[in-house]
Short mmCIF file of C-alpha atoms in Angstrom, two decimals:
data_model
loop_
_atom_site.label_atom_id
_atom_site.label_comp_id
_atom_site.label_asym_id
_atom_site.label_seq_id
_atom_site.Cartn_x
_atom_site.Cartn_y
_atom_site.Cartn_z
CA UNK A 42 -52.89 41.68 7.57
CA UNK A 43 -54.01 39.68 10.58
CA UNK A 44 -56.63 42.26 11.48
CA UNK A 45 -57.93 42.22 7.90
CA UNK A 46 -58.28 38.44 7.95
CA UNK A 47 -60.02 38.47 11.34
CA UNK A 48 -62.27 41.45 10.65
CA UNK A 49 -64.98 39.30 9.07
CA UNK A 50 -64.89 36.71 11.85
CA UNK A 51 -68.56 37.24 12.72
CA UNK A 52 -69.63 36.17 9.24
CA UNK A 53 -67.27 33.21 9.45
CA UNK A 54 -69.43 31.68 12.18
CA UNK A 55 -71.98 30.83 9.51
CA UNK A 56 -69.20 28.67 8.08
CA UNK A 57 -68.63 27.21 11.54
CA UNK A 58 -72.28 26.18 11.66
CA UNK A 59 -71.99 24.51 8.27
CA UNK A 60 -68.90 22.63 9.43
CA UNK A 61 -70.73 21.48 12.55
CA UNK A 62 -73.61 20.20 10.43
CA UNK A 63 -71.17 18.27 8.23
CA UNK A 64 -69.46 16.78 11.31
CA UNK A 65 -72.82 15.67 12.69
CA UNK A 66 -73.62 13.92 9.43
CA UNK A 67 -70.24 12.25 9.01
CA UNK A 68 -69.20 11.36 12.55
CA UNK A 69 -72.29 11.17 14.79
CA UNK A 70 -75.30 8.98 15.41
CA UNK A 71 -77.71 8.29 18.29
CA UNK A 72 -76.96 6.38 21.45
CA UNK A 73 -79.95 4.06 21.41
CA UNK A 74 -79.80 3.09 25.09
CA UNK A 75 -79.11 6.53 26.52
CA UNK A 76 -80.78 8.00 29.61
CA UNK A 77 -83.89 10.07 28.86
CA UNK A 78 -86.02 10.94 31.91
CA UNK A 79 -83.37 12.02 34.40
CA UNK A 80 -81.14 13.40 31.66
CA UNK A 81 -83.77 15.63 30.08
CA UNK A 82 -84.82 17.01 33.47
CA UNK A 83 -81.21 17.91 34.21
CA UNK A 84 -80.85 19.41 30.73
CA UNK A 85 -83.86 21.67 31.27
CA UNK A 86 -82.68 22.82 34.67
CA UNK A 87 -79.14 23.62 33.51
CA UNK A 88 -80.43 25.31 30.34
CA UNK A 89 -82.48 27.68 32.48
CA UNK A 90 -79.36 28.45 34.49
CA UNK A 91 -77.29 29.20 31.39
CA UNK A 92 -79.71 31.02 29.11
CA UNK A 93 -81.85 32.75 31.74
CA UNK A 94 -79.75 32.81 34.90
CA UNK A 95 -76.38 33.92 33.54
CA UNK A 96 -77.89 36.25 30.95
CA UNK A 97 -80.10 38.16 33.33
CA UNK A 98 -77.49 38.12 36.10
CA UNK A 99 -75.29 40.24 33.82
CA UNK A 100 -78.20 42.51 32.87
CA UNK A 101 -77.47 44.69 35.92
CA UNK A 102 -75.61 46.94 33.46
CA UNK A 103 -78.16 49.70 32.96
CA UNK A 104 -77.40 50.28 29.27
CA UNK A 105 -76.19 46.82 28.22
CA UNK A 106 -79.14 44.53 28.89
CA UNK A 107 -79.52 43.50 25.26
CA UNK A 108 -75.82 42.67 25.11
CA UNK A 109 -75.89 40.64 28.32
CA UNK A 110 -78.96 38.57 27.42
CA UNK A 111 -78.55 38.49 23.64
CA UNK A 112 -74.89 37.50 23.55
CA UNK A 113 -75.49 34.94 26.29
CA UNK A 114 -78.06 33.39 23.97
CA UNK A 115 -75.86 33.43 20.85
CA UNK A 116 -72.47 32.59 22.38
CA UNK A 117 -73.91 29.79 24.53
CA UNK A 118 -75.50 28.18 21.47
CA UNK A 119 -72.20 28.29 19.58
CA UNK A 120 -70.11 27.04 22.50
CA UNK A 121 -72.44 24.13 23.24
CA UNK A 122 -71.67 22.92 19.74
CA UNK A 123 -67.95 23.54 19.97
CA UNK A 124 -67.76 21.81 23.37
CA UNK A 125 -69.39 18.69 21.95
CA UNK A 126 -66.90 18.67 19.07
CA UNK A 127 -63.80 19.22 21.22
CA UNK A 128 -64.93 16.81 23.96
CA UNK A 129 -65.16 13.93 21.51
CA UNK A 130 -61.95 15.03 19.82
CA UNK A 131 -60.00 14.54 23.05
CA UNK A 132 -61.96 11.43 24.05
CA UNK A 133 -61.07 9.79 20.74
CA UNK A 134 -57.37 10.15 21.46
CA UNK A 135 -57.71 7.54 24.19
CA UNK A 136 -60.56 5.52 22.72
CA UNK A 137 -59.05 5.25 19.27
CA UNK A 138 -55.65 4.28 20.59
CA UNK A 139 -57.07 1.72 23.00
CA UNK A 140 -59.86 0.15 20.94
CA UNK A 141 -59.23 1.22 17.39
CA UNK A 142 -62.55 3.06 17.13
CA UNK A 143 -61.51 6.03 15.02
CA UNK A 144 -63.56 4.68 12.16
CA UNK A 145 -66.77 4.36 14.22
CA UNK A 146 -69.36 7.07 14.60
CA UNK A 147 -69.74 8.91 17.89
CA UNK A 148 -72.95 8.02 19.72
CA UNK A 149 -74.55 11.20 21.04
CA UNK A 150 -76.84 11.26 24.08
CA UNK A 151 -78.45 13.79 26.40
CA UNK A 152 -75.25 13.62 28.46
CA UNK A 153 -73.38 15.21 25.54
CA UNK A 154 -75.83 18.12 25.61
CA UNK A 155 -75.23 18.54 29.34
CA UNK A 156 -71.47 18.52 28.78
CA UNK A 157 -72.06 21.16 26.11
CA UNK A 158 -73.96 23.26 28.64
CA UNK A 159 -71.04 22.92 31.05
CA UNK A 160 -68.73 24.31 28.38
CA UNK A 161 -71.15 27.17 27.74
CA UNK A 162 -71.30 27.88 31.49
CA UNK A 163 -67.52 28.17 31.56
CA UNK A 164 -67.58 30.69 28.72
CA UNK A 165 -70.40 32.68 30.33
CA UNK A 166 -68.35 32.99 33.50
CA UNK A 167 -65.50 34.45 31.43
CA UNK A 168 -68.00 36.67 29.60
CA UNK A 169 -68.86 38.23 32.93
CA UNK A 170 -65.30 39.54 33.20
CA UNK A 171 -65.01 40.94 29.65
CA UNK A 172 -68.54 42.17 28.89
CA UNK A 173 -68.38 45.79 27.77
CA UNK A 174 -64.87 45.36 26.41
CA UNK A 175 -65.53 42.99 23.49
CA UNK A 176 -67.67 43.07 20.37
CA UNK A 177 -69.96 40.16 19.37
CA UNK A 178 -67.29 38.94 16.94
CA UNK A 179 -64.61 39.03 19.58
CA UNK A 180 -66.79 37.21 22.11
CA UNK A 181 -67.71 34.49 19.65
CA UNK A 182 -64.08 33.85 18.79
CA UNK A 183 -63.05 34.01 22.45
CA UNK A 184 -65.80 31.53 23.38
CA UNK A 185 -64.85 28.93 20.79
CA UNK A 186 -61.16 29.20 21.67
CA UNK A 187 -61.98 28.88 25.37
CA UNK A 188 -64.00 25.69 24.88
CA UNK A 189 -60.97 24.10 23.22
CA UNK A 190 -58.78 24.83 26.25
CA UNK A 191 -61.62 23.92 28.61
CA UNK A 192 -61.86 20.47 27.01
CA UNK A 193 -58.07 20.16 26.98
CA UNK A 194 -57.98 20.94 30.69
CA UNK A 195 -60.71 18.38 31.36
CA UNK A 196 -58.72 15.77 29.44
CA UNK A 197 -55.57 16.48 31.49
CA UNK A 198 -57.58 16.69 34.72
CA UNK A 199 -59.03 13.22 34.16
CA UNK A 200 -55.61 11.74 33.47
CA UNK A 201 -54.40 13.18 36.76
CA UNK A 202 -57.10 11.03 38.46
CA UNK A 203 -58.65 14.14 40.04
CA UNK A 204 -62.42 14.27 40.58
CA UNK A 205 -64.83 17.21 40.27
CA UNK A 206 -68.47 16.25 39.75
CA UNK A 207 -69.90 19.75 40.37
CA UNK A 208 -67.34 21.79 38.47
CA UNK A 209 -65.83 23.97 41.22
CA UNK A 210 -62.43 23.50 39.58
CA UNK A 211 -63.14 22.53 35.98
CA UNK A 212 -65.90 25.07 35.33
CA UNK A 213 -65.89 27.90 37.85
CA UNK A 214 -62.17 28.21 38.57
CA UNK A 215 -61.22 27.74 34.92
CA UNK A 216 -63.84 30.15 33.58
CA UNK A 217 -63.08 32.85 36.14
CA UNK A 218 -59.30 32.87 35.77
CA UNK A 219 -59.49 32.54 31.99
CA UNK A 220 -61.75 35.60 31.96
CA UNK A 221 -59.53 37.54 34.36
CA UNK A 222 -56.46 36.83 32.23
CA UNK A 223 -58.32 37.85 29.07
CA UNK A 224 -59.65 41.06 30.60
CA UNK A 225 -56.12 41.95 31.72
CA UNK A 226 -55.20 42.08 28.02
CA UNK A 227 -58.44 43.61 26.78
CA UNK A 228 -58.86 46.39 29.37
CA UNK A 229 -57.31 49.68 28.22
CA UNK A 230 -55.39 51.85 30.67
CA UNK A 231 -57.61 54.08 32.84
CA UNK A 232 -56.80 57.23 30.83
CA UNK A 233 -57.84 55.52 27.55
CA UNK A 234 -61.13 53.99 28.63
CA UNK A 235 -64.26 55.05 26.76
CA UNK A 236 -67.80 54.42 27.89
CA UNK A 237 -66.76 52.95 31.24
CA UNK A 238 -68.91 55.48 33.08
CA UNK A 239 -71.87 53.32 32.05
CA UNK A 240 -70.47 50.23 33.78
CA UNK A 241 -73.07 50.66 36.51
CA UNK A 242 -76.58 49.61 37.38
CA UNK A 243 -79.99 51.16 37.88
CA UNK A 244 -82.79 50.19 40.23
CA UNK A 245 -84.64 48.36 37.44
CA UNK A 246 -81.61 46.56 36.03
CA UNK A 247 -80.59 45.43 39.50
CA UNK A 248 -84.07 44.03 39.99
CA UNK A 249 -83.73 41.82 36.88
CA UNK A 250 -80.30 40.69 38.01
CA UNK A 251 -81.62 39.82 41.45
CA UNK A 252 -84.39 37.75 39.86
CA UNK A 253 -81.71 35.84 37.95
CA UNK A 254 -79.94 35.15 41.24
CA UNK A 255 -83.08 33.49 42.58
CA UNK A 256 -83.39 31.31 39.45
CA UNK A 257 -79.74 30.25 39.71
CA UNK A 258 -80.06 29.60 43.43
CA UNK A 259 -83.05 27.29 42.90
CA UNK A 260 -81.59 25.30 40.01
CA UNK A 261 -78.00 25.02 41.25
CA UNK A 262 -78.48 21.55 42.83
CA UNK A 263 -79.30 20.14 39.38
CA UNK A 264 -76.08 21.63 38.02
CA UNK A 265 -73.96 19.97 40.71
CA UNK A 266 -75.74 16.60 40.77
CA UNK A 267 -76.33 16.03 37.06
CA UNK A 268 -73.18 14.02 36.32
CA UNK A 269 -73.72 11.67 39.26
CA UNK A 270 -77.08 10.62 37.87
CA UNK A 271 -75.33 9.26 34.77
CA UNK A 272 -72.26 7.72 36.37
CA UNK A 273 -73.75 5.75 39.26
CA UNK A 274 -76.55 3.22 39.31
CA UNK A 275 -78.21 4.06 42.63
CA UNK A 276 -79.87 7.15 44.05
CA UNK A 277 -77.93 7.93 47.27
CA UNK A 278 -74.99 9.79 45.64
CA UNK A 279 -77.41 12.07 43.76
CA UNK A 280 -79.44 12.69 46.91
CA UNK A 281 -76.27 13.45 48.84
CA UNK A 282 -75.11 15.89 46.17
CA UNK A 283 -78.47 17.70 46.19
CA UNK A 284 -78.59 17.84 49.99
CA UNK A 285 -75.02 19.13 50.32
CA UNK A 286 -75.60 21.75 47.62
CA UNK A 287 -78.82 23.05 49.16
CA UNK A 288 -77.29 23.22 52.65
CA UNK A 289 -74.30 25.09 51.29
CA UNK A 290 -76.52 27.52 49.37
CA UNK A 291 -78.69 28.15 52.42
CA UNK A 292 -75.62 28.87 54.47
CA UNK A 293 -74.05 31.22 51.92
CA UNK A 294 -77.35 33.05 51.50
CA UNK A 295 -77.71 33.79 55.20
CA UNK A 296 -74.08 34.78 55.77
CA UNK A 297 -74.08 36.96 52.64
CA UNK A 298 -77.03 39.00 53.88
CA UNK A 299 -75.48 39.35 57.32
CA UNK A 300 -72.02 40.42 56.16
CA UNK A 301 -73.40 42.63 53.38
CA UNK A 302 -75.24 44.71 55.94
CA UNK A 303 -72.27 44.65 58.30
CA UNK A 304 -69.81 45.87 55.64
CA UNK A 305 -72.19 48.34 53.94
CA UNK A 306 -72.96 50.74 56.78
CA UNK A 307 -76.06 48.96 58.00
CA UNK A 308 -77.76 48.43 54.62
CA UNK A 309 -77.84 45.54 52.17
CA UNK A 310 -75.83 45.91 48.94
CA UNK A 311 -77.56 44.49 45.86
CA UNK A 312 -74.21 43.47 44.36
CA UNK A 313 -73.49 41.24 47.34
CA UNK A 314 -76.94 39.64 47.31
CA UNK A 315 -76.87 39.05 43.56
CA UNK A 316 -73.56 37.20 43.75
CA UNK A 317 -72.34 36.09 47.16
CA UNK A 318 -75.57 34.20 47.91
CA UNK A 319 -74.59 31.82 45.08
CA UNK A 320 -71.00 31.29 46.24
CA UNK A 321 -72.00 28.29 48.33
CA UNK A 322 -73.16 26.45 45.19
CA UNK A 323 -69.81 27.15 43.55
CA UNK A 324 -67.67 26.11 46.51
CA UNK A 325 -69.54 22.85 47.24
CA UNK A 326 -69.35 21.58 43.64
CA UNK A 327 -66.28 19.34 43.90
CA UNK A 328 -67.27 17.85 47.25
CA UNK A 329 -71.06 17.73 46.78
CA UNK A 330 -71.10 13.96 46.27
CA UNK A 331 -68.63 13.16 49.05
CA UNK A 332 -69.29 12.08 52.64
CA UNK A 333 -68.52 15.47 54.13
CA UNK A 334 -71.54 15.34 56.50
CA UNK A 335 -74.23 18.03 56.45
CA UNK A 336 -72.26 20.22 58.83
CA UNK A 337 -69.35 20.20 56.38
CA UNK A 338 -71.59 21.46 53.58
CA UNK A 339 -72.93 24.25 55.79
CA UNK A 340 -69.41 25.32 56.79
CA UNK A 341 -68.25 25.42 53.16
CA UNK A 342 -71.25 27.55 52.18
CA UNK A 343 -70.82 29.98 55.07
CA UNK A 344 -67.13 30.45 54.34
CA UNK A 345 -67.80 31.00 50.63
CA UNK A 346 -70.47 33.61 51.33
CA UNK A 347 -68.21 35.56 53.68
CA UNK A 348 -65.20 35.45 51.35
CA UNK A 349 -67.35 36.53 48.40
CA UNK A 350 -68.82 39.56 50.20
CA UNK A 351 -65.38 40.62 51.42
CA UNK A 352 -63.99 40.19 47.90
CA UNK A 353 -66.67 42.35 46.31
CA UNK A 354 -66.25 45.00 48.99
CA UNK A 355 -62.47 45.34 49.05
CA UNK A 356 -60.66 43.15 46.52
CA UNK A 357 -62.68 44.03 43.40
CA UNK A 358 -61.76 47.74 43.40
CA UNK A 359 -58.21 46.87 44.46
CA UNK A 360 -57.64 44.76 41.32
CA UNK A 361 -59.02 47.51 39.11
CA UNK A 362 -57.09 50.36 40.70
CA UNK A 363 -53.74 48.63 41.13
CA UNK A 364 -53.51 45.98 38.40
CA UNK A 365 -55.85 47.30 35.67
CA UNK A 366 -58.00 44.15 35.96
CA UNK A 367 -61.49 45.50 35.34
CA UNK A 368 -63.71 42.58 36.33
CA UNK A 369 -67.11 43.81 35.13
CA UNK A 370 -69.32 41.30 36.96
CA UNK A 371 -66.91 40.32 39.71
CA UNK A 372 -66.45 36.72 38.51
CA UNK A 373 -63.29 36.47 40.60
CA UNK A 374 -65.35 36.66 43.78
CA UNK A 375 -68.39 34.64 42.69
CA UNK A 376 -66.64 31.89 40.72
CA UNK A 377 -62.85 32.20 41.01
CA UNK A 378 -62.08 32.34 44.73
CA UNK A 379 -65.08 30.15 45.76
CA UNK A 380 -64.00 27.67 43.06
CA UNK A 381 -60.49 27.53 44.50
CA UNK A 382 -62.06 27.09 47.94
CA UNK A 383 -64.00 24.13 46.54
CA UNK A 384 -60.77 22.62 45.24
CA UNK A 385 -59.06 23.05 48.60
CA UNK A 386 -62.11 21.58 50.36
CA UNK A 387 -61.86 18.51 48.12
CA UNK A 388 -58.20 18.03 49.09
CA UNK A 389 -59.17 18.11 52.75
CA UNK A 390 -62.24 15.93 52.23
CA UNK A 391 -60.45 13.10 50.45
CA UNK A 392 -57.69 13.23 53.06
CA UNK A 393 -59.92 12.91 56.12
CA UNK A 394 -62.80 10.74 54.85
CA UNK A 395 -62.62 6.99 54.40
CA UNK A 396 -62.07 5.44 51.00
CA UNK A 397 -65.27 3.39 50.84
CA UNK A 398 -65.66 0.62 48.31
CA UNK A 399 -68.59 -0.78 46.38
CA UNK A 400 -70.79 -3.46 47.92
CA UNK A 401 -73.91 -5.10 46.50
CA UNK A 402 -75.87 -4.14 49.61
CA UNK A 403 -73.95 -1.05 50.74
CA UNK A 404 -74.87 2.38 49.45
CA UNK A 405 -71.45 3.84 50.25
CA UNK A 406 -69.55 4.15 46.99
CA UNK A 407 -66.76 6.62 47.70
CA UNK A 408 -63.82 4.80 46.14
CA UNK A 409 -61.02 7.06 44.93
CA UNK A 410 -59.06 5.86 41.96
CA UNK A 411 -55.96 7.40 43.49
CA UNK A 412 -56.40 5.75 46.89
CA UNK A 413 -54.23 7.34 49.56
CA UNK A 414 -52.67 9.65 46.97
CA UNK A 415 -56.01 11.21 46.01
CA UNK A 416 -55.38 14.46 47.96
CA UNK A 417 -52.20 14.94 45.93
CA UNK A 418 -54.08 14.33 42.68
CA UNK A 419 -56.71 16.88 43.69
CA UNK A 420 -53.98 19.43 44.34
CA UNK A 421 -52.38 18.65 40.97
CA UNK A 422 -55.74 19.08 39.24
CA UNK A 423 -56.37 22.46 40.86
CA UNK A 424 -52.88 23.74 40.06
CA UNK A 425 -52.93 22.57 36.44
CA UNK A 426 -56.37 24.13 35.93
CA UNK A 427 -55.16 27.50 37.20
CA UNK A 428 -52.10 27.41 34.93
CA UNK A 429 -53.99 26.37 31.79
CA UNK A 430 -56.77 28.89 32.45
CA UNK A 431 -54.48 31.88 32.94
CA UNK A 432 -52.04 31.08 30.12
CA UNK A 433 -54.79 30.30 27.60
CA UNK A 434 -56.75 33.38 28.74
CA UNK A 435 -53.79 35.65 28.07
CA UNK A 436 -53.15 34.08 24.65
CA UNK A 437 -56.79 34.11 23.55
CA UNK A 438 -57.32 37.63 24.87
CA UNK A 439 -54.35 38.84 22.87
CA UNK A 440 -55.64 37.10 19.74
CA UNK A 441 -59.14 38.55 19.88
CA UNK A 442 -57.69 42.00 20.61
CA UNK A 443 -56.43 41.98 17.01
CA UNK A 444 -60.00 42.33 15.78
CA UNK A 445 -61.42 45.80 15.20
CA UNK A 446 -63.36 46.44 18.39
CA UNK A 447 -66.54 48.02 17.05
CA UNK A 448 -66.28 46.80 13.44
CA UNK A 449 -67.62 50.03 12.03
CA UNK A 450 -67.36 53.77 12.39
CA UNK A 451 -66.77 53.56 16.13
CA UNK A 452 -63.49 52.81 17.86
CA UNK A 453 -64.81 51.43 21.14
CA UNK A 454 -67.43 49.11 22.59
CA UNK A 455 -68.27 50.56 25.98
CA UNK A 456 -71.16 49.57 28.19
CA UNK A 457 -74.02 50.66 25.95
CA UNK A 458 -76.21 48.61 23.62
CA UNK A 459 -76.37 51.40 21.05
CA UNK A 460 -73.14 50.28 19.39
CA UNK A 461 -74.52 46.92 18.25
CA UNK A 462 -78.29 47.01 18.83
CA UNK A 463 -81.28 49.04 17.68
CA UNK A 464 -82.68 50.81 20.73
CA UNK A 465 -86.35 51.86 21.09
CA UNK A 466 -86.55 55.57 20.41
CA UNK A 467 -88.68 56.22 23.48
CA UNK A 468 -86.25 54.65 25.91
CA UNK A 469 -85.35 57.21 28.60
CA UNK A 470 -82.17 55.51 29.82
CA UNK A 471 -80.06 56.60 26.85
CA UNK A 472 -79.05 60.20 26.38
CA UNK A 473 -77.84 62.21 23.41
CA UNK A 474 -74.25 61.75 24.58
CA UNK A 475 -74.30 58.06 23.73
CA UNK A 476 -72.74 56.36 20.74
CA UNK A 477 -75.35 57.45 18.20
CA UNK A 478 -76.48 60.96 19.17
CA UNK A 479 -78.59 61.31 16.03
CA UNK A 480 -81.21 58.99 17.49
CA UNK A 481 -84.27 61.07 18.35
CA UNK A 482 -86.15 60.13 21.49
CA UNK A 483 -89.36 61.49 22.92
CA UNK A 484 -89.51 60.72 26.60
CA UNK A 485 -92.70 59.90 28.48
CA UNK A 486 -93.76 62.25 31.28
CA UNK A 487 -92.99 59.75 34.03
CA UNK A 488 -89.43 59.31 32.81
CA UNK A 489 -88.27 62.89 32.46
CA UNK A 490 -87.88 63.60 36.16
CA UNK A 491 -85.81 60.44 36.66
CA UNK A 492 -83.25 61.35 34.01
CA UNK A 493 -83.15 65.12 34.37
CA UNK A 494 -79.82 65.01 36.16
CA UNK A 495 -78.21 62.59 33.71
CA UNK A 496 -78.98 64.29 30.39
CA UNK A 497 -76.04 66.26 29.04
CA UNK A 498 -77.86 68.53 26.58
CA UNK A 499 -78.47 72.23 26.30
CA UNK A 500 -81.38 73.45 28.38
CA UNK A 501 -83.19 74.95 25.40
CA UNK A 502 -82.95 71.66 23.50
CA UNK A 503 -84.19 69.81 26.55
CA UNK A 504 -87.14 72.16 26.92
CA UNK A 505 -87.99 71.80 23.24
CA UNK A 506 -88.00 68.00 23.39
CA UNK A 507 -89.71 67.73 26.78
CA UNK A 508 -91.95 70.74 27.24
CA UNK A 509 -93.45 69.22 30.37
CA UNK A 510 -90.34 70.28 32.25
CA UNK A 511 -91.07 73.97 31.67
CA UNK A 512 -92.46 75.55 34.81
CA UNK A 513 -93.53 72.13 36.03
CA UNK A 514 -92.60 70.55 39.35
CA UNK A 515 -91.26 67.03 39.52
CA UNK A 516 -94.08 64.48 39.62
CA UNK A 517 -94.84 62.87 42.92
CA UNK A 518 -93.81 59.21 43.00
CA UNK A 519 -96.71 56.80 42.90
CA UNK A 520 -97.54 55.49 46.34
#
């Protein structure tokens, strides 16, 4: 009965959009004095990170590029809306109780859009763990449910007096461990997995993913510094956040290249470069606005890069082989562990740095609400985030697993776009052993030599479809 009710969940998101439109009309208006210049610049930068960076970073999957980019587009759009709704839902608990404002309309600003992007980023991090195991319907439902718990965690985190301007804890740690918990439920046992042989990359797909890494690397300072531009009235905290983030990213980039070559038999590994070079931006998030000194930022970035490379090299296969946690994109080692490192760094930072106060002529503004107990509050915030992320990930993963996986004549998703997308008939990457073998494809001359070893068809059928292979040597690669 439950599966029958949930089977049409994809169509129900049209209803969700109608509900969102009604909520906008009934409960929302404009904030007339909201920030525009700085806010819109931050919105553009973070949007590029979410819709271009995250989407193309996951396009390393050689047969799932449409799924990676397309579902990033759709699910991010939906979760931006749901994050805005749930954020104001929790905010109104305090505001309505304190000021009696339940009857007043919510004033929306560019900051609300940025908060929505933060929620979408959290979901995209989780998507990296479950891509290939969920259908579009399942991912949409999982994304909306996750934004509810993300906003709940933010509400609790704020009441614990913990701080996290760059999202190491609230975004990266939460998204990664939510996704890992969900994939633990959604990953079938090794002997029941279908289509997992396509959970790999090609030279071309890795190139697109590496390009996404460069985009994310460039725009990451905007992600970390955006909230400070709205919450303080002078420039130094924003400048400090940008400087710390860039120094950390530079450090993680250099150490990632070095350790990748060291741990990969003298050659660079594209997986390490696509991911570990960004770990410094993740780890510095919570402390990016603090007085940790430039050397502190560089140390955090170097440590994050090393830990990320080591995690991808050793810990990623260990989780899959021993605990059935198939982390498709390795979010544990790009977002999860570096995010925890950022939380630990914030505990140390607030313990050893001075609790500066505001002054009309002094640019130092580091005044913790928790005073001498701030390290304890940071630890509480990190622990609570881990608990909420893992428990909610298990629950939500179990719920979406009740949906029919492929919603049609197929009983699996797998790592191929053919299940949910129309594929160009001339594309040489897909073979007749994929989900829809009836699709006819005529392969260009250049492509036949590259896929000769991967096509599982009878030789006479292959010769009939690609006569150029008969008595013809492999073409010489273009110099």
